[in-house]
């Protein structure tokens, strides 16, 4: 009976509170306060597009961290609803093609609408929207993309806190399920990446297992010789989108393998984790 009682305490809103307060200690209170404040929203309007798109400035910043110079084949592996696809498409080379993929048919439809309405014809004609499971894509192709963006499904704690139903359904087992899904996608993304190419991994999760934990697994699996990959310092080119969005550089924090933008330190933007990895030749 005691085991059942202890388990119940780890679920729902009380379990959520206990879990994340143990991770972030005194800082957890300021993070929660930032979550309850106004969400960050930036208008992203590409010249010639029918409509603007609104997204978090931290998401824009993360997408800016994937270098696109010299890239011809680019893939956004989990692209819906489409914000990061817009950022990539608006700054990719004129001869590049962007494959924007989403596994859910309903979300893929929404993605297609965003691409058509929020990009001008001369750009959206080079964006190929597809509906496929990114985790199995590597069984059909390998080392075929110069750049890969994997904005992985995650715990999305900010959204959980905003919805009482999801908060009451929360359990630590959800993190285990999500990390299994993330690893399947990440290992596929790595196999799709050409040698010499760049992979940007990102989530909106606070949980370290979903962020640096995934990078640690990548190292153990694919960098056994120590020479197969390297973690790069991003150099976001804000001037590339100066005509599309008005944003300032948000405050970001270094982690072991990547970076975090946290809402309590970035005027409500985020959270976003991102890590830039180069596949060495």
PDB file of C-alpha atoms in Angstrom:
ATOM      1  CA  UNK A   1       0.000   0.000   0.000  1.00  0.00           C
ATOM      2  CA  UNK A   2       2.852   2.339   0.763  1.00  0.00           C
ATOM      3  CA  UNK A   3       4.318   1.879  -2.716  1.00  0.00           C
ATOM      4  CA  UNK A   4       0.967   2.758  -4.292  1.00  0.00           C
ATOM      5  CA  UNK A   5       0.667   5.847  -2.103  1.00  0.00           C
ATOM      6  CA  UNK A   6       4.187   7.019  -2.961  1.00  0.00           C
ATOM      7  CA  UNK A   7       3.526   6.519  -6.663  1.00  0.00           C
ATOM      8  CA  UNK A   8       0.345   8.561  -6.534  1.00  0.00           C
ATOM      9  CA  UNK A   9       2.213  11.460  -4.984  1.00  0.00           C
ATOM     10  CA  UNK A  10       4.488  11.576  -8.029  1.00  0.00           C
ATOM     11  CA  UNK A  11       1.666  12.217 -10.476  1.00  0.00           C
ATOM     12  CA  UNK A  12      -0.670  15.092 -11.229  1.00  0.00           C
ATOM     13  CA  UNK A  13      -0.084  18.696 -10.244  1.00  0.00           C
ATOM     14  CA  UNK A  14       1.562  17.797  -6.926  1.00  0.00           C
ATOM     15  CA  UNK A  15       3.969  15.391  -8.620  1.00  0.00           C
ATOM     16  CA  UNK A  16       4.733  17.929 -11.346  1.00  0.00           C
ATOM     17  CA  UNK A  17       5.515  20.563  -8.728  1.00  0.00           C
ATOM     18  CA  UNK A  18       7.733  18.216  -6.745  1.00  0.00           C
ATOM     19  CA  UNK A  19       9.609  16.981  -9.808  1.00  0.00           C
ATOM     20  CA  UNK A  20      10.482  20.366 -11.292  1.00  0.00           C
ATOM     21  CA  UNK A  21      11.153  22.106  -8.004  1.00  0.00           C
ATOM     22  CA  UNK A  22      13.723  19.387  -7.322  1.00  0.00           C
ATOM     23  CA  UNK A  23      15.355  20.155 -10.679  1.00  0.00           C
ATOM     24  CA  UNK A  24      15.384  23.937 -10.446  1.00  0.00           C
ATOM     25  CA  UNK A  25      15.341  24.528  -6.672  1.00  0.00           C
ATOM     26  CA  UNK A  26      14.679  28.163  -5.752  1.00  0.00           C
ATOM     27  CA  UNK A  27      14.593  29.185  -9.409  1.00  0.00           C
ATOM     28  CA  UNK A  28      11.445  27.143 -10.049  1.00  0.00           C
ATOM     29  CA  UNK A  29       9.263  29.862  -8.524  1.00  0.00           C
ATOM     30  CA  UNK A  30      10.537  32.524 -10.927  1.00  0.00           C
ATOM     31  CA  UNK A  31      10.116  30.151 -13.888  1.00  0.00           C
ATOM     32  CA  UNK A  32       6.490  29.514 -12.911  1.00  0.00           C
ATOM     33  CA  UNK A  33       5.847  33.224 -12.560  1.00  0.00           C
ATOM     34  CA  UNK A  34       7.285  33.799 -16.046  1.00  0.00           C
ATOM     35  CA  UNK A  35       4.999  31.058 -17.404  1.00  0.00           C
ATOM     36  CA  UNK A  36       1.913  32.807 -16.057  1.00  0.00           C
ATOM     37  CA  UNK A  37       2.878  36.122 -17.636  1.00  0.00           C
ATOM     38  CA  UNK A  38       2.186  37.181 -21.223  1.00  0.00           C
ATOM     39  CA  UNK A  39       3.561  34.748 -23.789  1.00  0.00           C
ATOM     40  CA  UNK A  40       6.210  36.126 -26.097  1.00  0.00           C
ATOM     41  CA  UNK A  41       4.909  36.678 -29.626  1.00  0.00           C
ATOM     42  CA  UNK A  42       6.731  38.188 -32.590  1.00  0.00           C
ATOM     43  CA  UNK A  43       5.282  38.977 -35.990  1.00  0.00           C
ATOM     44  CA  UNK A  44       7.277  37.237 -38.726  1.00  0.00           C
ATOM     45  CA  UNK A  45       6.252  38.629 -42.109  1.00  0.00           C
ATOM     46  CA  UNK A  46       8.265  37.576 -45.144  1.00  0.00           C
ATOM     47  CA  UNK A  47       8.192  40.126 -47.948  1.00  0.00           C
ATOM     48  CA  UNK A  48       5.581  39.183 -50.558  1.00  0.00           C
ATOM     49  CA  UNK A  49       3.707  36.715 -48.331  1.00  0.00           C
ATOM     50  CA  UNK A  50      -0.071  36.916 -47.924  1.00  0.00           C
ATOM     51  CA  UNK A  51      -0.016  36.793 -44.139  1.00  0.00           C
ATOM     52  CA  UNK A  52       2.363  37.157 -41.217  1.00  0.00           C
ATOM     53  CA  UNK A  53       3.021  34.384 -38.720  1.00  0.00           C
ATOM     54  CA  UNK A  54       3.381  34.853 -34.967  1.00  0.00           C
ATOM     55  CA  UNK A  55       5.871  32.875 -32.932  1.00  0.00           C
ATOM     56  CA  UNK A  56       8.092  33.041 -29.870  1.00  0.00           C
ATOM     57  CA  UNK A  57      11.312  35.021 -30.377  1.00  0.00           C
ATOM     58  CA  UNK A  58      13.222  32.116 -28.783  1.00  0.00           C
ATOM     59  CA  UNK A  59      11.979  29.842 -31.579  1.00  0.00           C
ATOM     60  CA  UNK A  60      13.176  32.337 -34.168  1.00  0.00           C
ATOM     61  CA  UNK A  61      16.546  32.554 -32.472  1.00  0.00           C
ATOM     62  CA  UNK A  62      16.955  28.765 -32.358  1.00  0.00           C
ATOM     63  CA  UNK A  63      16.107  28.408 -36.066  1.00  0.00           C
ATOM     64  CA  UNK A  64      18.627  31.138 -36.860  1.00  0.00           C
ATOM     65  CA  UNK A  65      21.355  29.020 -35.283  1.00  0.00           C
ATOM     66  CA  UNK A  66      21.327  26.457 -38.099  1.00  0.00           C
ATOM     67  CA  UNK A  67      23.879  27.714 -40.661  1.00  0.00           C
ATOM     68  CA  UNK A  68      22.484  27.487 -44.197  1.00  0.00           C
ATOM     69  CA  UNK A  69      25.287  28.884 -46.348  1.00  0.00           C
ATOM     70  CA  UNK A  70      26.181  26.356 -49.042  1.00  0.00           C
ATOM     71  CA  UNK A  71      23.260  24.054 -48.219  1.00  0.00           C
ATOM     72  CA  UNK A  72      21.232  22.613 -51.097  1.00  0.00           C
ATOM     73  CA  UNK A  73      19.081  19.970 -49.374  1.00  0.00           C
ATOM     74  CA  UNK A  74      17.527  20.958 -46.025  1.00  0.00           C
ATOM     75  CA  UNK A  75      14.953  19.103 -43.924  1.00  0.00           C
ATOM     76  CA  UNK A  76      12.749  20.230 -41.044  1.00  0.00           C
ATOM     77  CA  UNK A  77      11.901  16.775 -39.721  1.00  0.00           C
ATOM     78  CA  UNK A  78       9.054  17.640 -37.298  1.00  0.00           C
ATOM     79  CA  UNK A  79       7.877  20.880 -38.828  1.00  0.00           C
ATOM     80  CA  UNK A  80       4.275  21.594 -37.769  1.00  0.00           C
ATOM     81  CA  UNK A  81       2.844  24.081 -37.142  1.00  0.00           C
ATOM     82  CA  UNK A  82       5.509  25.721 -39.322  1.00  0.00           C
ATOM     83  CA  UNK A  83       7.199  28.631 -37.572  1.00  0.00           C
ATOM     84  CA  UNK A  84      10.754  27.301 -37.812  1.00  0.00           C
ATOM     85  CA  UNK A  85      10.130  26.211 -41.423  1.00  0.00           C
ATOM     86  CA  UNK A  86       9.335  29.840 -42.240  1.00  0.00           C
ATOM     87  CA  UNK A  87      12.562  31.025 -40.639  1.00  0.00           C
ATOM     88  CA  UNK A  88      14.608  28.445 -42.543  1.00  0.00           C
ATOM     89  CA  UNK A  89      12.835  29.030 -45.850  1.00  0.00           C
ATOM     90  CA  UNK A  90      13.160  32.811 -45.693  1.00  0.00           C
ATOM     91  CA  UNK A  91      16.939  32.646 -45.276  1.00  0.00           C
ATOM     92  CA  UNK A  92      17.956  29.575 -47.291  1.00  0.00           C
ATOM     93  CA  UNK A  93      20.124  29.962 -50.430  1.00  0.00           C
ATOM     94  CA  UNK A  94      18.255  30.689 -53.654  1.00  0.00           C
ATOM     95  CA  UNK A  95      19.128  27.257 -55.081  1.00  0.00           C
ATOM     96  CA  UNK A  96      18.230  25.296 -51.937  1.00  0.00           C
ATOM     97  CA  UNK A  97      15.184  23.080 -51.354  1.00  0.00           C
ATOM     98  CA  UNK A  98      13.556  22.695 -47.943  1.00  0.00           C
ATOM     99  CA  UNK A  99      11.700  19.477 -47.107  1.00  0.00           C
ATOM    100  CA  UNK A 100       9.180  20.319 -44.416  1.00  0.00           C
ATOM    101  CA  UNK A 101       7.857  17.147 -42.834  1.00  0.00           C
ATOM    102  CA  UNK A 102       5.137  16.281 -40.329  1.00  0.00           C
ATOM    103  CA  UNK A 103       3.876  12.801 -39.427  1.00  0.00           C
ATOM    104  CA  UNK A 104       0.305  13.808 -38.450  1.00  0.00           C
ATOM    105  CA  UNK A 105      -2.007  14.306 -41.463  1.00  0.00           C
ATOM    106  CA  UNK A 106      -3.998  16.983 -39.616  1.00  0.00           C
ATOM    107  CA  UNK A 107      -0.904  18.890 -38.560  1.00  0.00           C
ATOM    108  CA  UNK A 108       0.589  18.432 -42.027  1.00  0.00           C
ATOM    109  CA  UNK A 109      -2.457  20.164 -43.483  1.00  0.00           C
ATOM    110  CA  UNK A 110      -1.954  23.105 -41.132  1.00  0.00           C
ATOM    111  CA  UNK A 111       1.734  23.175 -42.091  1.00  0.00           C
ATOM    112  CA  UNK A 112       0.834  23.315 -45.800  1.00  0.00           C
ATOM    113  CA  UNK A 113      -1.481  26.274 -45.209  1.00  0.00           C
ATOM    114  CA  UNK A 114       1.231  28.154 -43.299  1.00  0.00           C
ATOM    115  CA  UNK A 115       3.771  27.559 -46.074  1.00  0.00           C
ATOM    116  CA  UNK A 116       1.341  28.761 -48.743  1.00  0.00           C
ATOM    117  CA  UNK A 117       0.082  31.810 -46.873  1.00  0.00           C
ATOM    118  CA  UNK A 118       3.206  32.956 -45.048  1.00  0.00           C
ATOM    119  CA  UNK A 119       5.829  32.577 -47.782  1.00  0.00           C
ATOM    120  CA  UNK A 120       5.870  34.279 -51.185  1.00  0.00           C
ATOM    121  CA  UNK A 121       5.521  32.058 -54.293  1.00  0.00           C
ATOM    122  CA  UNK A 122       9.196  32.273 -55.250  1.00  0.00           C
ATOM    123  CA  UNK A 123      10.090  30.702 -51.900  1.00  0.00           C
ATOM    124  CA  UNK A 124       7.188  28.345 -51.171  1.00  0.00           C
ATOM    125  CA  UNK A 125       7.681  26.624 -54.530  1.00  0.00           C
ATOM    126  CA  UNK A 126      10.998  25.376 -53.091  1.00  0.00           C
ATOM    127  CA  UNK A 127       9.408  24.055 -49.896  1.00  0.00           C
ATOM    128  CA  UNK A 128       8.258  20.444 -50.201  1.00  0.00           C
ATOM    129  CA  UNK A 129       5.718  19.551 -47.511  1.00  0.00           C
ATOM    130  CA  UNK A 130       5.457  15.856 -46.693  1.00  0.00           C
ATOM    131  CA  UNK A 131       3.636  13.559 -44.263  1.00  0.00           C
ATOM    132  CA  UNK A 132       5.988  10.905 -42.964  1.00  0.00           C
ATOM    133  CA  UNK A 133       7.341   9.461 -39.732  1.00  0.00           C
ATOM    134  CA  UNK A 134      10.740  11.080 -39.325  1.00  0.00           C
ATOM    135  CA  UNK A 135      11.873   8.239 -37.077  1.00  0.00           C
ATOM    136  CA  UNK A 136      11.677   5.756 -39.965  1.00  0.00           C
ATOM    137  CA  UNK A 137      12.806   8.057 -42.801  1.00  0.00           C
ATOM    138  CA  UNK A 138      16.367   6.774 -42.407  1.00  0.00           C
ATOM    139  CA  UNK A 139      15.224   3.305 -43.499  1.00  0.00           C
ATOM    140  CA  UNK A 140      14.580   4.728 -46.972  1.00  0.00           C
ATOM    141  CA  UNK A 141      17.416   7.249 -47.318  1.00  0.00           C
ATOM    142  CA  UNK A 142      20.741   8.007 -45.665  1.00  0.00           C
ATOM    143  CA  UNK A 143      23.240  10.879 -45.687  1.00  0.00           C
ATOM    144  CA  UNK A 144      21.122  12.872 -48.128  1.00  0.00           C
ATOM    145  CA  UNK A 145      20.649  16.248 -46.381  1.00  0.00           C
ATOM    146  CA  UNK A 146      23.144  19.061 -45.900  1.00  0.00           C
ATOM    147  CA  UNK A 147      21.193  20.472 -42.946  1.00  0.00           C
ATOM    148  CA  UNK A 148      18.678  18.914 -40.563  1.00  0.00           C
ATOM    149  CA  UNK A 149      16.437  20.690 -38.074  1.00  0.00           C
ATOM    150  CA  UNK A 150      14.868  18.411 -35.480  1.00  0.00           C
ATOM    151  CA  UNK A 151      12.466  20.324 -33.261  1.00  0.00           C
ATOM    152  CA  UNK A 152      11.491  17.220 -31.340  1.00  0.00           C
ATOM    153  CA  UNK A 153       8.185  16.476 -29.604  1.00  0.00           C
ATOM    154  CA  UNK A 154       8.730  17.070 -25.905  1.00  0.00           C
ATOM    155  CA  UNK A 155       7.177  17.446 -22.453  1.00  0.00           C
ATOM    156  CA  UNK A 156       6.350  21.096 -23.185  1.00  0.00           C
ATOM    157  CA  UNK A 157       5.942  21.988 -19.525  1.00  0.00           C
ATOM    158  CA  UNK A 158       4.741  25.503 -20.251  1.00  0.00           C
ATOM    159  CA  UNK A 159       1.716  24.128 -22.092  1.00  0.00           C
ATOM    160  CA  UNK A 160       1.119  21.481 -19.427  1.00  0.00           C
ATOM    161  CA  UNK A 161       0.968  24.139 -16.728  1.00  0.00           C
ATOM    162  CA  UNK A 162      -1.510  26.164 -18.790  1.00  0.00           C
ATOM    163  CA  UNK A 163      -4.000  23.279 -19.086  1.00  0.00           C
ATOM    164  CA  UNK A 164      -5.454  21.804 -15.857  1.00  0.00           C
ATOM    165  CA  UNK A 165      -6.429  18.595 -17.660  1.00  0.00           C
ATOM    166  CA  UNK A 166      -2.878  17.881 -18.849  1.00  0.00           C
ATOM    167  CA  UNK A 167      -1.442  18.927 -15.512  1.00  0.00           C
ATOM    168  CA  UNK A 168      -3.588  16.408 -13.638  1.00  0.00           C
ATOM    169  CA  UNK A 169      -2.587  13.705 -16.127  1.00  0.00           C
ATOM    170  CA  UNK A 170       1.143  14.407 -15.713  1.00  0.00           C
ATOM    171  CA  UNK A 171       3.408  11.554 -14.689  1.00  0.00           C
ATOM    172  CA  UNK A 172       7.195  10.962 -14.716  1.00  0.00           C
ATOM    173  CA  UNK A 173       6.514   8.020 -17.027  1.00  0.00           C
ATOM    174  CA  UNK A 174       5.567  10.544 -19.695  1.00  0.00           C
ATOM    175  CA  UNK A 175       9.182  11.731 -19.779  1.00  0.00           C
ATOM    176  CA  UNK A 176      10.389   8.188 -20.417  1.00  0.00           C
ATOM    177  CA  UNK A 177       7.923   7.799 -23.288  1.00  0.00           C
ATOM    178  CA  UNK A 178       8.894  11.138 -24.822  1.00  0.00           C
ATOM    179  CA  UNK A 179      12.639  10.466 -24.615  1.00  0.00           C
ATOM    180  CA  UNK A 180      12.186   7.150 -26.426  1.00  0.00           C
ATOM    181  CA  UNK A 181      10.391   9.007 -29.213  1.00  0.00           C
ATOM    182  CA  UNK A 182      13.048  11.710 -29.282  1.00  0.00           C
ATOM    183  CA  UNK A 183      15.860   9.194 -29.552  1.00  0.00           C
ATOM    184  CA  UNK A 184      14.200   7.416 -32.471  1.00  0.00           C
ATOM    185  CA  UNK A 185      13.907  10.758 -34.280  1.00  0.00           C
ATOM    186  CA  UNK A 186      17.398  11.919 -33.367  1.00  0.00           C
ATOM    187  CA  UNK A 187      19.127   8.734 -34.485  1.00  0.00           C
ATOM    188  CA  UNK A 188      17.187   8.904 -37.764  1.00  0.00           C
ATOM    189  CA  UNK A 189      18.086  12.579 -38.223  1.00  0.00           C
ATOM    190  CA  UNK A 190      21.756  11.759 -37.706  1.00  0.00           C
ATOM    191  CA  UNK A 191      21.670   9.020 -40.334  1.00  0.00           C
ATOM    192  CA  UNK A 192      19.966  11.402 -42.793  1.00  0.00           C
ATOM    193  CA  UNK A 193      22.690  14.030 -42.376  1.00  0.00           C
ATOM    194  CA  UNK A 194      25.542  14.181 -44.871  1.00  0.00           C
ATOM    195  CA  UNK A 195      29.130  14.171 -43.671  1.00  0.00           C
ATOM    196  CA  UNK A 196      30.174  17.760 -43.163  1.00  0.00           C
ATOM    197  CA  UNK A 197      26.566  18.786 -42.512  1.00  0.00           C
ATOM    198  CA  UNK A 198      24.893  20.381 -39.507  1.00  0.00           C
ATOM    199  CA  UNK A 199      22.083  19.159 -37.284  1.00  0.00           C
ATOM    200  CA  UNK A 200      20.167  21.505 -34.996  1.00  0.00           C
ATOM    201  CA  UNK A 201      18.291  19.705 -32.216  1.00  0.00           C
ATOM    202  CA  UNK A 202      15.753  21.673 -30.199  1.00  0.00           C
ATOM    203  CA  UNK A 203      12.902  21.227 -27.726  1.00  0.00           C
ATOM    204  CA  UNK A 204      10.735  23.462 -25.572  1.00  0.00           C
ATOM    205  CA  UNK A 205      11.302  21.143 -22.591  1.00  0.00           C
ATOM    206  CA  UNK A 206      12.741  21.945 -19.185  1.00  0.00           C
ATOM    207  CA  UNK A 207      13.654  18.347 -18.460  1.00  0.00           C
ATOM    208  CA  UNK A 208      17.422  17.664 -18.893  1.00  0.00           C
ATOM    209  CA  UNK A 209      16.803  14.098 -20.103  1.00  0.00           C
ATOM    210  CA  UNK A 210      15.124  15.551 -23.187  1.00  0.00           C
ATOM    211  CA  UNK A 211      17.892  18.057 -23.871  1.00  0.00           C
ATOM    212  CA  UNK A 212      21.499  17.421 -22.908  1.00  0.00           C
ATOM    213  CA  UNK A 213      20.473  13.836 -22.148  1.00  0.00           C
ATOM    214  CA  UNK A 214      19.718  13.275 -25.838  1.00  0.00           C
ATOM    215  CA  UNK A 215      23.051  14.788 -26.836  1.00  0.00           C
ATOM    216  CA  UNK A 216      24.854  12.483 -24.417  1.00  0.00           C
ATOM    217  CA  UNK A 217      23.167   9.479 -26.034  1.00  0.00           C
ATOM    218  CA  UNK A 218      24.181  10.777 -29.474  1.00  0.00           C
ATOM    219  CA  UNK A 219      27.806  10.961 -28.370  1.00  0.00           C
ATOM    220  CA  UNK A 220      27.774   7.454 -26.900  1.00  0.00           C
ATOM    221  CA  UNK A 221      26.144   5.947 -29.990  1.00  0.00           C
ATOM    222  CA  UNK A 222      27.773   7.800 -32.877  1.00  0.00           C
ATOM    223  CA  UNK A 223      30.997   9.339 -31.537  1.00  0.00           C
ATOM    224  CA  UNK A 224      32.782   6.316 -30.122  1.00  0.00           C
ATOM    225  CA  UNK A 225      36.050   7.289 -31.820  1.00  0.00           C
ATOM    226  CA  UNK A 226      35.769  10.894 -30.645  1.00  0.00           C
ATOM    227  CA  UNK A 227      36.069  12.238 -34.191  1.00  0.00           C
ATOM    228  CA  UNK A 228      32.647  11.676 -35.745  1.00  0.00           C
ATOM    229  CA  UNK A 229      30.877  14.770 -34.436  1.00  0.00           C
ATOM    230  CA  UNK A 230      31.484  18.088 -32.757  1.00  0.00           C
ATOM    231  CA  UNK A 231      29.260  20.518 -30.873  1.00  0.00           C
ATOM    232  CA  UNK A 232      29.449  23.925 -32.494  1.00  0.00           C
ATOM    233  CA  UNK A 233      28.946  27.417 -31.129  1.00  0.00           C
ATOM    234  CA  UNK A 234      25.971  28.923 -32.993  1.00  0.00           C
ATOM    235  CA  UNK A 235      26.360  32.272 -34.699  1.00  0.00           C
ATOM    236  CA  UNK A 236      22.802  33.497 -35.358  1.00  0.00           C
ATOM    237  CA  UNK A 237      22.612  36.017 -38.188  1.00  0.00           C
ATOM    238  CA  UNK A 238      19.921  38.428 -37.084  1.00  0.00           C
ATOM    239  CA  UNK A 239      20.558  40.654 -40.089  1.00  0.00           C
ATOM    240  CA  UNK A 240      19.242  37.871 -42.355  1.00  0.00           C
ATOM    241  CA  UNK A 241      15.709  38.438 -41.023  1.00  0.00           C
ATOM    242  CA  UNK A 242      15.835  42.137 -40.156  1.00  0.00           C
ATOM    243  CA  UNK A 243      13.174  42.875 -42.797  1.00  0.00           C
ATOM    244  CA  UNK A 244      10.889  40.083 -41.584  1.00  0.00           C
ATOM    245  CA  UNK A 245      10.818  40.411 -37.782  1.00  0.00           C
ATOM    246  CA  UNK A 246      11.822  42.814 -35.085  1.00  0.00           C
ATOM    247  CA  UNK A 247      13.548  40.864 -32.346  1.00  0.00           C
ATOM    248  CA  UNK A 248      16.474  41.448 -30.039  1.00  0.00           C
ATOM    249  CA  UNK A 249      18.956  38.815 -28.993  1.00  0.00           C
ATOM    250  CA  UNK A 250      17.386  36.959 -26.029  1.00  0.00           C
ATOM    251  CA  UNK A 251      19.436  35.998 -23.013  1.00  0.00           C
ATOM    252  CA  UNK A 252      20.642  32.414 -23.317  1.00  0.00           C
ATOM    253  CA  UNK A 253      22.444  30.072 -20.964  1.00  0.00           C
ATOM    254  CA  UNK A 254      25.132  27.504 -21.742  1.00  0.00           C
ATOM    255  CA  UNK A 255      24.528  23.867 -20.868  1.00  0.00           C
ATOM    256  CA  UNK A 256      26.959  20.966 -21.260  1.00  0.00           C
ATOM    257  CA  UNK A 257      26.081  20.344 -24.908  1.00  0.00           C
ATOM    258  CA  UNK A 258      23.883  23.251 -25.936  1.00  0.00           C
ATOM    259  CA  UNK A 259      22.000  26.343 -24.841  1.00  0.00           C
ATOM    260  CA  UNK A 260      18.766  27.277 -23.066  1.00  0.00           C
ATOM    261  CA  UNK A 261      16.569  30.337 -23.407  1.00  0.00           C
ATOM    262  CA  UNK A 262      14.523  30.558 -20.221  1.00  0.00           C
ATOM    263  CA  UNK A 263      11.448  32.781 -19.791  1.00  0.00           C
ATOM    264  CA  UNK A 264      12.488  34.076 -16.381  1.00  0.00           C
ATOM    265  CA  UNK A 265      15.670  35.501 -17.905  1.00  0.00           C
ATOM    266  CA  UNK A 266      14.412  36.378 -21.409  1.00  0.00           C
ATOM    267  CA  UNK A 267      11.342  38.524 -20.750  1.00  0.00           C
ATOM    268  CA  UNK A 268       8.933  35.612 -21.160  1.00  0.00           C
ATOM    269  CA  UNK A 269      10.499  34.033 -24.260  1.00  0.00           C
ATOM    270  CA  UNK A 270      11.010  30.290 -24.295  1.00  0.00           C
ATOM    271  CA  UNK A 271      11.783  27.883 -22.904  1.00  0.00           C
ATOM    272  CA  UNK A 272      13.886  26.615 -25.780  1.00  0.00           C
ATOM    273  CA  UNK A 273      16.813  24.206 -25.692  1.00  0.00           C
ATOM    274  CA  UNK A 274      19.012  23.919 -28.782  1.00  0.00           C
ATOM    275  CA  UNK A 275      22.259  22.230 -29.708  1.00  0.00           C
ATOM    276  CA  UNK A 276      24.192  22.535 -32.978  1.00  0.00           C
ATOM    277  CA  UNK A 277      26.147  19.470 -34.057  1.00  0.00           C
ATOM    278  CA  UNK A 278      28.477  19.015 -37.036  1.00  0.00           C
ATOM    279  CA  UNK A 279      28.913  15.613 -38.642  1.00  0.00           C
ATOM    280  CA  UNK A 280      32.567  15.407 -39.436  1.00  0.00           C
ATOM    281  CA  UNK A 281      33.902  14.040 -42.716  1.00  0.00           C
TER     282      UNK A 281
END
